[in-house]
Short mmCIF file of C-alpha atoms in Angstrom, two decimals:
data_model
loop_
_atom_site.label_atom_id
_atom_site.label_comp_id
_atom_site.label_asym_id
_atom_site.label_seq_id
_atom_site.Cartn_x
_atom_site.Cartn_y
_atom_site.Cartn_z
CA ASP A 1 -45.95 149.96 137.14
CA ALA A 2 -46.22 151.05 133.53
CA LYS A 3 -47.09 154.72 133.18
CA THR A 4 -49.49 156.60 130.95
CA THR A 5 -49.28 160.05 129.36
CA GLN A 6 -52.33 162.20 128.73
CA PRO A 7 -52.85 165.84 127.70
CA ASN A 8 -53.57 168.09 130.67
CA SER A 9 -56.78 169.48 129.18
CA MET A 10 -59.01 169.38 126.13
CA GLU A 11 -62.03 171.27 124.87
CA SER A 12 -64.93 170.09 122.80
CA ASN A 13 -68.27 171.41 121.64
CA GLU A 14 -71.47 169.96 122.98
CA GLU A 15 -73.04 167.21 120.85
CA GLU A 16 -69.79 166.57 118.97
CA PRO A 17 -67.54 163.50 119.32
CA VAL A 18 -64.55 163.69 121.63
CA HIS A 19 -61.34 161.70 121.26
CA LEU A 20 -59.21 161.53 124.40
CA PRO A 21 -55.72 160.13 123.73
CA CYS A 22 -53.47 158.13 126.05
CA ASN A 23 -49.91 156.95 125.46
CA HIS A 24 -48.57 153.89 127.28
CA SER A 25 -45.40 152.91 125.45
CA THR A 26 -44.13 150.62 128.27
CA ILE A 27 -47.32 148.57 128.52
CA SER A 28 -46.79 144.87 129.24
CA GLY A 29 -48.66 141.97 127.73
CA THR A 30 -50.83 141.44 130.82
CA ASP A 31 -51.77 145.11 131.30
CA TYR A 32 -55.39 146.05 130.81
CA ILE A 33 -56.18 149.64 129.80
CA HIS A 34 -58.78 151.23 132.07
CA TRP A 35 -60.53 154.56 131.82
CA TYR A 36 -62.16 156.31 134.75
CA ARG A 37 -63.65 159.75 135.00
CA GLN A 38 -64.23 162.07 137.91
CA LEU A 39 -67.06 164.55 137.83
CA PRO A 40 -66.71 167.68 140.00
CA SER A 41 -66.91 166.93 143.74
CA GLN A 42 -67.45 163.20 143.17
CA GLY A 43 -65.40 160.04 143.39
CA PRO A 44 -64.04 158.50 140.18
CA GLU A 45 -66.35 156.27 138.18
CA TYR A 46 -65.51 153.46 135.80
CA VAL A 47 -65.92 154.20 132.10
CA ILE A 48 -64.47 151.31 130.10
CA HIS A 49 -61.56 148.90 129.89
CA GLY A 50 -59.91 146.66 127.30
CA LEU A 51 -56.91 144.46 126.57
CA THR A 52 -56.31 144.23 122.81
CA SER A 53 -59.56 144.65 120.90
CA ASN A 54 -61.65 147.77 120.62
CA VAL A 55 -64.48 147.90 123.14
CA ASN A 56 -67.86 149.60 123.21
CA ASN A 57 -70.32 150.19 126.02
CA ARG A 58 -73.20 152.53 126.70
CA MET A 59 -70.88 155.30 127.89
CA ALA A 60 -68.02 155.25 125.40
CA SER A 61 -65.79 153.37 123.00
CA LEU A 62 -62.15 152.41 123.51
CA ALA A 63 -59.88 152.19 120.50
CA ILE A 64 -56.58 150.38 121.15
CA ALA A 65 -53.63 150.69 118.78
CA GLU A 66 -52.39 147.50 117.20
CA ASP A 67 -49.09 147.70 119.09
CA ARG A 68 -51.02 148.62 122.28
CA LYS A 69 -48.73 151.57 122.95
CA SER A 70 -51.58 154.03 122.77
CA SER A 71 -55.35 154.12 123.10
CA THR A 72 -58.19 156.57 122.59
CA LEU A 73 -61.36 157.02 124.58
CA ILE A 74 -64.21 158.11 122.33
CA LEU A 75 -67.30 159.90 123.58
CA HIS A 76 -69.61 159.78 120.60
CA ARG A 77 -71.76 162.78 121.41
CA ALA A 78 -70.50 164.89 124.28
CA THR A 79 -72.92 166.55 126.67
CA LEU A 80 -72.28 169.13 129.37
CA ARG A 81 -72.48 166.30 131.89
CA ASP A 82 -69.36 164.75 130.34
CA ALA A 83 -67.19 167.62 131.62
CA ALA A 84 -64.82 165.81 133.99
CA VAL A 85 -61.25 164.66 134.52
CA TYR A 86 -60.58 161.47 132.55
CA TYR A 87 -57.93 159.05 133.77
CA CYS A 88 -56.20 156.42 131.64
CA ILE A 89 -54.73 153.67 133.82
CA LEU A 90 -52.93 150.37 133.32
CA SER A 91 -53.58 147.36 135.54
CA THR A 92 -52.38 143.77 135.23
CA TRP A 93 -55.25 141.33 134.80
CA ASN A 94 -54.49 139.14 137.75
CA ARG A 95 -53.49 141.87 140.17
CA ASP A 96 -56.37 144.25 140.23
CA ASP A 97 -55.48 145.30 143.77
CA LYS A 98 -53.75 148.59 143.21
CA ILE A 99 -53.84 151.05 140.40
CA ILE A 100 -51.93 154.28 140.18
CA PHE A 101 -53.71 157.39 138.92
CA GLY A 102 -51.91 160.07 136.94
CA LYS A 103 -53.21 163.62 136.61
CA GLY A 104 -55.62 162.78 133.82
CA THR A 105 -57.15 165.03 131.16
CA ARG A 106 -59.59 167.74 132.17
CA LEU A 107 -62.30 167.82 129.51
CA HIS A 108 -64.20 171.07 129.02
CA ILE A 109 -67.47 170.97 127.06
CA LEU A 110 -68.55 174.18 125.38
CA PRO A 111 -72.31 174.75 125.01
CA ASN B 1 -78.06 150.64 147.10
CA ALA B 2 -75.04 148.36 146.91
CA GLY B 3 -71.70 150.09 146.81
CA VAL B 4 -68.93 151.63 148.87
CA THR B 5 -69.93 153.65 151.92
CA GLN B 6 -67.55 156.13 153.51
CA THR B 7 -68.06 157.91 156.81
CA PRO B 8 -67.85 160.66 157.83
CA LYS B 9 -68.34 162.88 154.77
CA PHE B 10 -66.64 165.85 156.42
CA GLN B 11 -64.24 166.11 159.37
CA VAL B 12 -62.15 168.82 160.97
CA LEU B 13 -59.26 167.74 163.21
CA LYS B 14 -56.74 169.58 165.28
CA THR B 15 -53.06 168.87 164.70
CA GLY B 16 -52.03 165.81 166.70
CA GLN B 17 -55.48 164.29 167.00
CA SER B 18 -56.16 160.78 165.76
CA MET B 19 -59.19 159.46 163.95
CA THR B 20 -60.45 156.61 161.81
CA LEU B 21 -62.06 156.98 158.40
CA GLN B 22 -64.54 154.20 157.80
CA CYS B 23 -65.07 152.33 154.54
CA ALA B 24 -67.52 149.49 153.98
CA GLN B 25 -68.60 147.61 150.85
CA ASP B 26 -71.38 145.08 150.38
CA MET B 27 -70.33 143.64 147.02
CA ASN B 28 -68.09 140.88 148.45
CA HIS B 29 -65.11 142.43 146.67
CA GLU B 30 -61.75 141.05 147.75
CA TYR B 31 -59.71 144.12 146.80
CA MET B 32 -59.99 147.42 148.65
CA SER B 33 -57.86 150.55 148.59
CA TRP B 34 -57.53 154.06 149.98
CA TYR B 35 -56.57 157.15 147.96
CA ARG B 36 -56.08 160.78 148.81
CA GLN B 37 -56.69 163.66 146.45
CA ASP B 38 -55.22 167.09 147.08
CA PRO B 39 -56.76 170.14 145.39
CA GLY B 40 -56.24 170.13 141.62
CA MET B 41 -54.32 166.86 141.74
CA GLY B 42 -54.91 163.27 140.78
CA LEU B 43 -55.46 160.44 143.25
CA ARG B 44 -52.54 158.96 145.16
CA LEU B 45 -52.67 155.46 146.59
CA ILE B 46 -52.18 155.25 150.38
CA HIS B 47 -52.77 151.58 151.28
CA TYR B 48 -54.48 148.64 149.68
CA SER B 49 -55.68 145.15 150.58
CA VAL B 50 -56.06 141.99 148.50
CA GLY B 51 -58.22 140.24 151.08
CA ALA B 52 -59.06 139.93 154.76
CA GLY B 53 -55.91 139.94 156.86
CA ILE B 54 -53.68 141.21 154.02
CA THR B 55 -52.64 144.83 153.53
CA ASP B 56 -49.81 146.61 151.76
CA GLN B 57 -48.45 150.11 151.27
CA GLY B 58 -49.15 152.31 148.29
CA GLU B 59 -47.42 155.50 147.13
CA VAL B 60 -47.95 157.67 150.23
CA PRO B 61 -48.42 155.43 153.32
CA ASN B 62 -46.63 157.52 155.96
CA GLY B 63 -48.88 158.73 158.77
CA TYR B 64 -51.63 156.21 158.02
CA ASN B 65 -52.45 152.72 159.25
CA VAL B 66 -54.94 150.20 157.89
CA SER B 67 -56.31 146.81 158.84
CA ARG B 68 -58.65 144.36 157.11
CA SER B 69 -60.29 142.07 159.63
CA THR B 70 -63.33 141.40 157.41
CA THR B 71 -64.00 141.39 153.68
CA GLU B 72 -66.49 144.23 154.06
CA ASP B 73 -64.52 146.80 156.06
CA PHE B 74 -61.26 148.64 155.44
CA PRO B 75 -60.75 151.49 157.95
CA LEU B 76 -58.00 154.09 157.55
CA ARG B 77 -56.41 155.44 160.73
CA LEU B 78 -54.64 158.75 161.06
CA LEU B 79 -52.31 158.34 164.02
CA SER B 80 -51.40 162.00 164.66
CA ALA B 81 -53.04 164.36 162.20
CA ALA B 82 -50.92 166.98 160.45
CA PRO B 83 -51.99 169.91 158.22
CA SER B 84 -50.32 168.10 155.28
CA GLN B 85 -53.00 165.43 155.59
CA THR B 86 -55.73 167.89 154.67
CA SER B 87 -57.25 166.26 151.62
CA VAL B 88 -60.20 164.35 150.21
CA TYR B 89 -59.98 160.64 150.90
CA PHE B 90 -61.54 158.02 148.65
CA CYS B 91 -62.04 154.34 149.34
CA ALA B 92 -62.50 151.88 146.49
CA SER B 93 -63.25 148.19 146.07
CA THR B 94 -63.09 145.72 143.21
CA SER B 95 -62.73 142.07 142.37
CA SER B 96 -61.19 140.27 139.43
CA GLY B 97 -63.26 140.85 136.35
CA SER B 98 -65.41 143.60 137.82
CA GLN B 99 -65.11 147.34 137.68
CA ARG B 100 -63.68 149.35 140.54
CA THR B 101 -66.27 151.21 142.64
CA PHE B 102 -65.36 154.33 144.59
CA GLY B 103 -67.03 155.84 147.62
CA SER B 104 -68.20 159.44 147.66
CA GLY B 105 -65.22 160.60 149.70
CA THR B 106 -64.34 162.09 153.08
CA ARG B 107 -63.23 165.71 153.09
CA LEU B 108 -60.70 166.12 155.93
CA THR B 109 -59.29 169.41 157.19
CA VAL B 110 -56.50 169.48 159.76
CA VAL B 111 -56.01 172.82 161.52
#
């Protein structure tokens, strides 16, 4: 399975945008890029996913590099509730049976 | 509410005891998986299933058994509990084209 690399932790001020980077230089053509987050004492929750084009939903935006070797999760206006561990994961489109989590990025939001 | 239900939420076992962690989903998802999360760590895949009657090993399968007799249920069995199996266990389900949904977790302590 292709691996991803994320910073261990990041800090951001409340109500400011946050850009969480992810490197995946060995990504294959059929790999989707998924982002999940895990709030304290909860199970992970889905945030967003994409293949080649940038994606937007109510929670966040996903910007994918043209060569697909990196991506960035964008939280447009961080709140204290966004403090969590964010995981960037690759999964092939037709085998969504197992995904491997790395250690993710712990995002701290400063009031 | 539809989703993934895990029971029990908390469990304390003595070394050598066996038990089954239950996981049920009502979304008709074909894919289900079990993860464990040790303190301060990311999730590690134990076992997964691509449909009823089909299971396979993940990253850390030793000491655990699974079966998938129905689409809805995917129990995880600890055959002879060891202190190293103290962890939080998450069950997840998904299907092609839909986001992965996690349960709220089972916190297991082996003494």
